[in-house]
PDB file of C-alpha atoms in Angstrom:
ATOM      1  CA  UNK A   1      95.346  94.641  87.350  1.00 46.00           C
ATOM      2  CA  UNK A   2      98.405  94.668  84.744  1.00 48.00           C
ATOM      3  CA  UNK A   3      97.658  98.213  83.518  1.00 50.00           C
ATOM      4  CA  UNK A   4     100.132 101.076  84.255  1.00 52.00           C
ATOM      5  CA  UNK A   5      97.275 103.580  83.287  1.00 52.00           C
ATOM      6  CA  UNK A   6      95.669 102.496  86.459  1.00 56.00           C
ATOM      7  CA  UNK A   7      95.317 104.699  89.580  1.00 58.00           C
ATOM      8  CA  UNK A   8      94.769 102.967  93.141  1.00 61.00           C
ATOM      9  CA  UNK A   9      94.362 104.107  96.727  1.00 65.00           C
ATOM     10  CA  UNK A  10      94.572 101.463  99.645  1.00 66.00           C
ATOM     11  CA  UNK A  11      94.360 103.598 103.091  1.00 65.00           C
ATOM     12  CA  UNK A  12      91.446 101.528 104.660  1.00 67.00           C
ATOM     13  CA  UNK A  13      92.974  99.345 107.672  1.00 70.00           C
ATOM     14  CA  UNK A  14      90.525  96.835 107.089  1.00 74.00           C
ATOM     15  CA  UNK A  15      90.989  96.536 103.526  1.00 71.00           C
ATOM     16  CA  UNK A  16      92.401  93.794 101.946  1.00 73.00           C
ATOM     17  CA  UNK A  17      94.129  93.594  98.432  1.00 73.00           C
ATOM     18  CA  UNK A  18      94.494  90.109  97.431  1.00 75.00           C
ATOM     19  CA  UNK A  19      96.865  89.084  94.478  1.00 72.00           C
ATOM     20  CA  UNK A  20      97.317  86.228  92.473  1.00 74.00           C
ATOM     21  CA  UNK A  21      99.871  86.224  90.345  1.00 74.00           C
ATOM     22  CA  UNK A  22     102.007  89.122  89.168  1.00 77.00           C
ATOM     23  CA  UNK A  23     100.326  92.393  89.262  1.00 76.00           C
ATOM     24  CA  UNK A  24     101.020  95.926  87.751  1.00 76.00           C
ATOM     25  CA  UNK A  25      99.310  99.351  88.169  1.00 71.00           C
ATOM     26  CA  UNK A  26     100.304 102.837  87.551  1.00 67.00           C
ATOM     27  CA  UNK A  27     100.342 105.349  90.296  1.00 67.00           C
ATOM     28  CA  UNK A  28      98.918 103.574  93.449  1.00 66.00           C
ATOM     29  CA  UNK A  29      98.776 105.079  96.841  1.00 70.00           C
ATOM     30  CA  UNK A  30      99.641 102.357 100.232  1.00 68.00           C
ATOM     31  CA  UNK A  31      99.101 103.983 103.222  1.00 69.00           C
ATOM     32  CA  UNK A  32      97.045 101.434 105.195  1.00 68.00           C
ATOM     33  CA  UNK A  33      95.364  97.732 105.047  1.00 71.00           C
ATOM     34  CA  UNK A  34      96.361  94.425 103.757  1.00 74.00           C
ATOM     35  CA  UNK A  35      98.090  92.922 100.476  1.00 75.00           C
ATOM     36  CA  UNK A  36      97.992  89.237 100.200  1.00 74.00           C
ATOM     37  CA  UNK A  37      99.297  86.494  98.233  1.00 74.00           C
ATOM     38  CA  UNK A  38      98.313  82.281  98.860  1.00 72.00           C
ATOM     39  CA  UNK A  39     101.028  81.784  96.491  1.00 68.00           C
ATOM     40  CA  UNK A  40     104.012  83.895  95.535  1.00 72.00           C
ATOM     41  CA  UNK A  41     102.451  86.876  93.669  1.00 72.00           C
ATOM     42  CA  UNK A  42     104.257  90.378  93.035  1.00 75.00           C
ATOM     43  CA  UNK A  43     102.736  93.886  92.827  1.00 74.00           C
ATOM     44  CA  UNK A  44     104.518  95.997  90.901  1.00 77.00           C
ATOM     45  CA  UNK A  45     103.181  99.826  91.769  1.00 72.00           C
ATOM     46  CA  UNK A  46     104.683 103.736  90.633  1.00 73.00           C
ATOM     47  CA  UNK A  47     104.440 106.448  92.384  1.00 72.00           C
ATOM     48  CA  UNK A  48     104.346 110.154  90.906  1.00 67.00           C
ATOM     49  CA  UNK A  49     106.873 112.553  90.593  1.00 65.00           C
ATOM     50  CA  UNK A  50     107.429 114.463  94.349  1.00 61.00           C
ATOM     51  CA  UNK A  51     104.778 112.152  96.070  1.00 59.00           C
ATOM     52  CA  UNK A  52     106.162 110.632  99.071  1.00 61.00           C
ATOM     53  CA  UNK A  53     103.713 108.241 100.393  1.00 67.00           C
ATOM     54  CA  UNK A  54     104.526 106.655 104.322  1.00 69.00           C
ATOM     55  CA  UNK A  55     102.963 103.384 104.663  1.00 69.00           C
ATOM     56  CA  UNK A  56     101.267 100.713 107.387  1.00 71.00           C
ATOM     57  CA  UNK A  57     100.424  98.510 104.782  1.00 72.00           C
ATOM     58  CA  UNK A  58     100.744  94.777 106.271  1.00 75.00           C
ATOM     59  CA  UNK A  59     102.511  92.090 103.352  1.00 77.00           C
ATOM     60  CA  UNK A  60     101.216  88.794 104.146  1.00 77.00           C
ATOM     61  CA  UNK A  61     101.683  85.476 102.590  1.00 80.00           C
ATOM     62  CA  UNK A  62     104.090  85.092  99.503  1.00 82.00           C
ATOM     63  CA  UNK A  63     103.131  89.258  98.414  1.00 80.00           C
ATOM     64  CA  UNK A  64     105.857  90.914  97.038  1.00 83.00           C
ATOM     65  CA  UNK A  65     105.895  94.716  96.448  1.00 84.00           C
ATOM     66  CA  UNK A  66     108.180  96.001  93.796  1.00 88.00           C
ATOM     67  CA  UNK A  67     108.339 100.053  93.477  1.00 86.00           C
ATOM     68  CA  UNK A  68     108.732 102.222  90.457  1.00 86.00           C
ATOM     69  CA  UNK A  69     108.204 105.933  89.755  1.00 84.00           C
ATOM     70  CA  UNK A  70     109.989 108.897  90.577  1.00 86.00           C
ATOM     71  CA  UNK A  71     108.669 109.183  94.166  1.00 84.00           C
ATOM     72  CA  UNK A  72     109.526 107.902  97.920  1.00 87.00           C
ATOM     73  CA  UNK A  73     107.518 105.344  99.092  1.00 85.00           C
ATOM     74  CA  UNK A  74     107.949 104.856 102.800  1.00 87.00           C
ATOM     75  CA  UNK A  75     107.255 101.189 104.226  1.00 85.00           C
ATOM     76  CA  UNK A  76     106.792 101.992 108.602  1.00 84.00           C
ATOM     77  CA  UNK A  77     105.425  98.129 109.221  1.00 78.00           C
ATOM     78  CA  UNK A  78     107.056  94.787 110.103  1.00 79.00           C
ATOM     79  CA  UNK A  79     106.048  92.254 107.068  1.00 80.00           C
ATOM     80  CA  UNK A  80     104.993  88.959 107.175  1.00 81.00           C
ATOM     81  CA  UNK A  81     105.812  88.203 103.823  1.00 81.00           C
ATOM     82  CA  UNK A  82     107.757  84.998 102.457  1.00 85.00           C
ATOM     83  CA  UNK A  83     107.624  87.504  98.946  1.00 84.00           C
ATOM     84  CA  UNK A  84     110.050  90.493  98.357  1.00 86.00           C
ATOM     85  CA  UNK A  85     110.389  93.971  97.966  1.00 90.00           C
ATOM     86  CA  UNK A  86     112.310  96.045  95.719  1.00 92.00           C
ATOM     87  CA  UNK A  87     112.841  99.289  94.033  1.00 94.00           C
ATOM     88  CA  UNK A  88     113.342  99.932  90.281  1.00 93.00           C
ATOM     89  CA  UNK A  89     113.415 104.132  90.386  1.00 93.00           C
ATOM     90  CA  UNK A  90     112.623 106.305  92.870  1.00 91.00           C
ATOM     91  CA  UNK A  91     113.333 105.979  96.724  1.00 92.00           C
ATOM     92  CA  UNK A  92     112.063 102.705  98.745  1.00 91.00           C
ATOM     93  CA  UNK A  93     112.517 103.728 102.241  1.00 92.00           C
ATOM     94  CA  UNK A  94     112.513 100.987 105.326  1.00 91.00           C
ATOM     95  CA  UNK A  95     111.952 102.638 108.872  1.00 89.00           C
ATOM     96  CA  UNK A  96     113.450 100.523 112.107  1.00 86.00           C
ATOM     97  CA  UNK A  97     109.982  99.263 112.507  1.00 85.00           C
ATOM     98  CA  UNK A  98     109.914  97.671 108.751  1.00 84.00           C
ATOM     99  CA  UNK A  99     111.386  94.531 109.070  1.00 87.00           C
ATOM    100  CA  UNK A 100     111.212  91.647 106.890  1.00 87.00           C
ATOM    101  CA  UNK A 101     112.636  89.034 108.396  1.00 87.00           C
ATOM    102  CA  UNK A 102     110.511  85.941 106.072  1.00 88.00           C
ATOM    103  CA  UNK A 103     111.393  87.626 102.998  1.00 87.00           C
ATOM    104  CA  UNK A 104     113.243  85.978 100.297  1.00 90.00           C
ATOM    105  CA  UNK A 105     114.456  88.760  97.899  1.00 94.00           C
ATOM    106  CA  UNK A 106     115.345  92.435  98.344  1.00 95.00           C
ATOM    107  CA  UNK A 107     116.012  94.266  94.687  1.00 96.00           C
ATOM    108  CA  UNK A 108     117.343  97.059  94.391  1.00 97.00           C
ATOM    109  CA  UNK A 109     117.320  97.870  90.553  1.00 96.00           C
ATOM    110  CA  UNK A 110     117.845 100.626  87.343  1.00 96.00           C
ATOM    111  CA  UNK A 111     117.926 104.080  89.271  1.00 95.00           C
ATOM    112  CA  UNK A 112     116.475 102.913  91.993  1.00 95.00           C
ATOM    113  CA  UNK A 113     117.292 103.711  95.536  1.00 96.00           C
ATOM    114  CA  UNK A 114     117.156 102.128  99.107  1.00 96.00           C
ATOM    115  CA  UNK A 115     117.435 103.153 102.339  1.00 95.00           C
ATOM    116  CA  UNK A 116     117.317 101.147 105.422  1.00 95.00           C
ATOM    117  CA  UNK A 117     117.126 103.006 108.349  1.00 93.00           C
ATOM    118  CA  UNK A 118     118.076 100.164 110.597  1.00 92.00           C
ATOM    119  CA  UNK A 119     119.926  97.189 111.510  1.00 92.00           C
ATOM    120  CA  UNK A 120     118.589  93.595 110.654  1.00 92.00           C
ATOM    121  CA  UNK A 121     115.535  95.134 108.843  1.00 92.00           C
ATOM    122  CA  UNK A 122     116.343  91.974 106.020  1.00 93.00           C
ATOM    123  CA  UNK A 123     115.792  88.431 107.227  1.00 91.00           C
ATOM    124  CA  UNK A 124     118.975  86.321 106.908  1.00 92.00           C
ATOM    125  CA  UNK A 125     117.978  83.726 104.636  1.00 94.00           C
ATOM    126  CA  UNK A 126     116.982  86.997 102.322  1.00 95.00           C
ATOM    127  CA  UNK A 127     118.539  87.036  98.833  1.00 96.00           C
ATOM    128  CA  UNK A 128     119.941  90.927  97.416  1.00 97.00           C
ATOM    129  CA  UNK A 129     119.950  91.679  93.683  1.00 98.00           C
ATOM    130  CA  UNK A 130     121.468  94.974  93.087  1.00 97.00           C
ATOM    131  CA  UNK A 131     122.733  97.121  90.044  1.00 97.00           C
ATOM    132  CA  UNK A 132     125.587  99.001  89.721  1.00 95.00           C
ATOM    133  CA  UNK A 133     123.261 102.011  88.647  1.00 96.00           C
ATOM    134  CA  UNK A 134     121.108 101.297  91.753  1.00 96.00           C
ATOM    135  CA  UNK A 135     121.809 102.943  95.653  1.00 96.00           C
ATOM    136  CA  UNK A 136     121.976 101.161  98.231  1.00 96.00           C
ATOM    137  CA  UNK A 137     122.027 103.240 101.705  1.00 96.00           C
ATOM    138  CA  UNK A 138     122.252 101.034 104.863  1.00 95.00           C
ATOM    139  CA  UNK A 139     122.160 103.152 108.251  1.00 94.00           C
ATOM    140  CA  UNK A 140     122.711  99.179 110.241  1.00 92.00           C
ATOM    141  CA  UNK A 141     124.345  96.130 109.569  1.00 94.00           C
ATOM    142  CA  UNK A 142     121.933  93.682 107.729  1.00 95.00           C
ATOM    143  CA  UNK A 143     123.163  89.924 107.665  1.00 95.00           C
ATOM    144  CA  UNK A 144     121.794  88.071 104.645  1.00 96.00           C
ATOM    145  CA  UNK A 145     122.196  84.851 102.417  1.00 96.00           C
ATOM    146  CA  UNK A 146     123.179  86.155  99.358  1.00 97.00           C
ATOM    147  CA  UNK A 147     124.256  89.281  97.038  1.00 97.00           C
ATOM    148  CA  UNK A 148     123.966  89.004  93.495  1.00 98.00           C
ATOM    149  CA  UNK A 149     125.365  92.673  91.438  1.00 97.00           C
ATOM    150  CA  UNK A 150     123.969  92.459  87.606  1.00 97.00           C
ATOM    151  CA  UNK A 151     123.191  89.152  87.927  1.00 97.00           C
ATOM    152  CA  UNK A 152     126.701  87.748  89.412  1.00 98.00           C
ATOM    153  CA  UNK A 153     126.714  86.266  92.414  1.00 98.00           C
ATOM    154  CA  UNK A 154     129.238  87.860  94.663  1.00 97.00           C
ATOM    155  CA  UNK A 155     131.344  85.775  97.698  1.00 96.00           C
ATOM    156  CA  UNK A 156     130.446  85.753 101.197  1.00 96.00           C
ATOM    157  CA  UNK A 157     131.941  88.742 103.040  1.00 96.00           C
ATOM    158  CA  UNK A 158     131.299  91.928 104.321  1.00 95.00           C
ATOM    159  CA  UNK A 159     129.939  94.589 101.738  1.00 95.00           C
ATOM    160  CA  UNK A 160     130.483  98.437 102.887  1.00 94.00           C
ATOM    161  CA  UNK A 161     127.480 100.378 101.718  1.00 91.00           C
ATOM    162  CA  UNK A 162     126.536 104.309 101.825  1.00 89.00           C
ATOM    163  CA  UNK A 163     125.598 105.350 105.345  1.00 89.00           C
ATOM    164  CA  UNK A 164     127.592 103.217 107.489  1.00 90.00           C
ATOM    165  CA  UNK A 165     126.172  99.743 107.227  1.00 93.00           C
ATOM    166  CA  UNK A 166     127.631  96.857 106.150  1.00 94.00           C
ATOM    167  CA  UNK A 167     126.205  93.880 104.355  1.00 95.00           C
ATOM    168  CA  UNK A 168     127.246  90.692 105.943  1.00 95.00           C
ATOM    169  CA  UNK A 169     126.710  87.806 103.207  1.00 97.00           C
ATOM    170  CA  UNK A 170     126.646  84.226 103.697  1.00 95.00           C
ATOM    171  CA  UNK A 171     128.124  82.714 107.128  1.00 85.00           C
ATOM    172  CA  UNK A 172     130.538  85.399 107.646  1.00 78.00           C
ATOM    173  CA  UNK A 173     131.196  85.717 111.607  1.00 63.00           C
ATOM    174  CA  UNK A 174     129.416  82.936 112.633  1.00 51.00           C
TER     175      UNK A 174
END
């Protein structure tokens, strides 16, 4: 793919987009069907200004999705993923029935923003990279390995975020 002039739609439940490698396209629409990866492979997509696009798209093998763009993008499915997900602009929203609890990395990057609309949506061997110009807006407690902010790793502990959550790194409380 690696061409942000590109324009994509995958709303077919049946469909499958397999990747191999790192991936980029321009504005691409998710709202249903698969995205693989045999290996660790990450699809970088945009979505336009005022879109907000809700999704059922199923991650599966090492797929990572990483959103840019000035729109919302709206994951509503559990992931089977050992791959990531992040946001570098825009709004990356995860509903209570998005979880990712195989996923390795969680970025949330440049003016991007994330909100996670409920607790334990992040697997706890899951590794957060954040910016200080990034959001992150956590409506539940999410327990994960570790939290890096622009690029330093930060200790184990509890991390208050926007909306009430808390980010419990490392073996605190156990």
């Amino acid at each position: 793919l690696n061409n942000d002039s590109t324009r994509g739609i995958l709303d077919n439940a049946d469909a499958t987009l397999s990747i191999t490698g790192d991936q980029s396209i321009g504005n691409l629409t998710l709202t249903a069907g698969t995205i693989s990866s045999e290996t660790s492979g990450a699809l970088s997509f945009a979505t336009a200004d005022g879109i907000a696009t809700n999704s059922s798209v199923k991650l599966t093998g090492g797929a990572s999705l990483f959103k840019r763009g000035n729109g919302t993008f709206v994951q509503d499915l559990m992931a089977e993923t050992t791959g990531g997900i992040g946001v570098g602009e825009g709004k990356l929203v995860l509903t209570g029935n998005a979880r990712f609890p195989n996923s390795t990395v969680f970025k949330v990057l440049g003016n991007g923003r994330a909100e996670l609309e409920a607790r334990n949506l992040l697997g706890k061997n899951t590794k957060v990279y954040m910016e200080t110009t990034a959001v992150l807006d956590l409506a539940g407690d999410q327990r994960v390995k570790e939290l890096y902010v622009d690029g330093v790793r930060q200790c184990d502990g509890i991390y208050r975020f926007s909306g009430g959550g808390r980010l419990m790194v490392g073996n605190i409380g156990l």
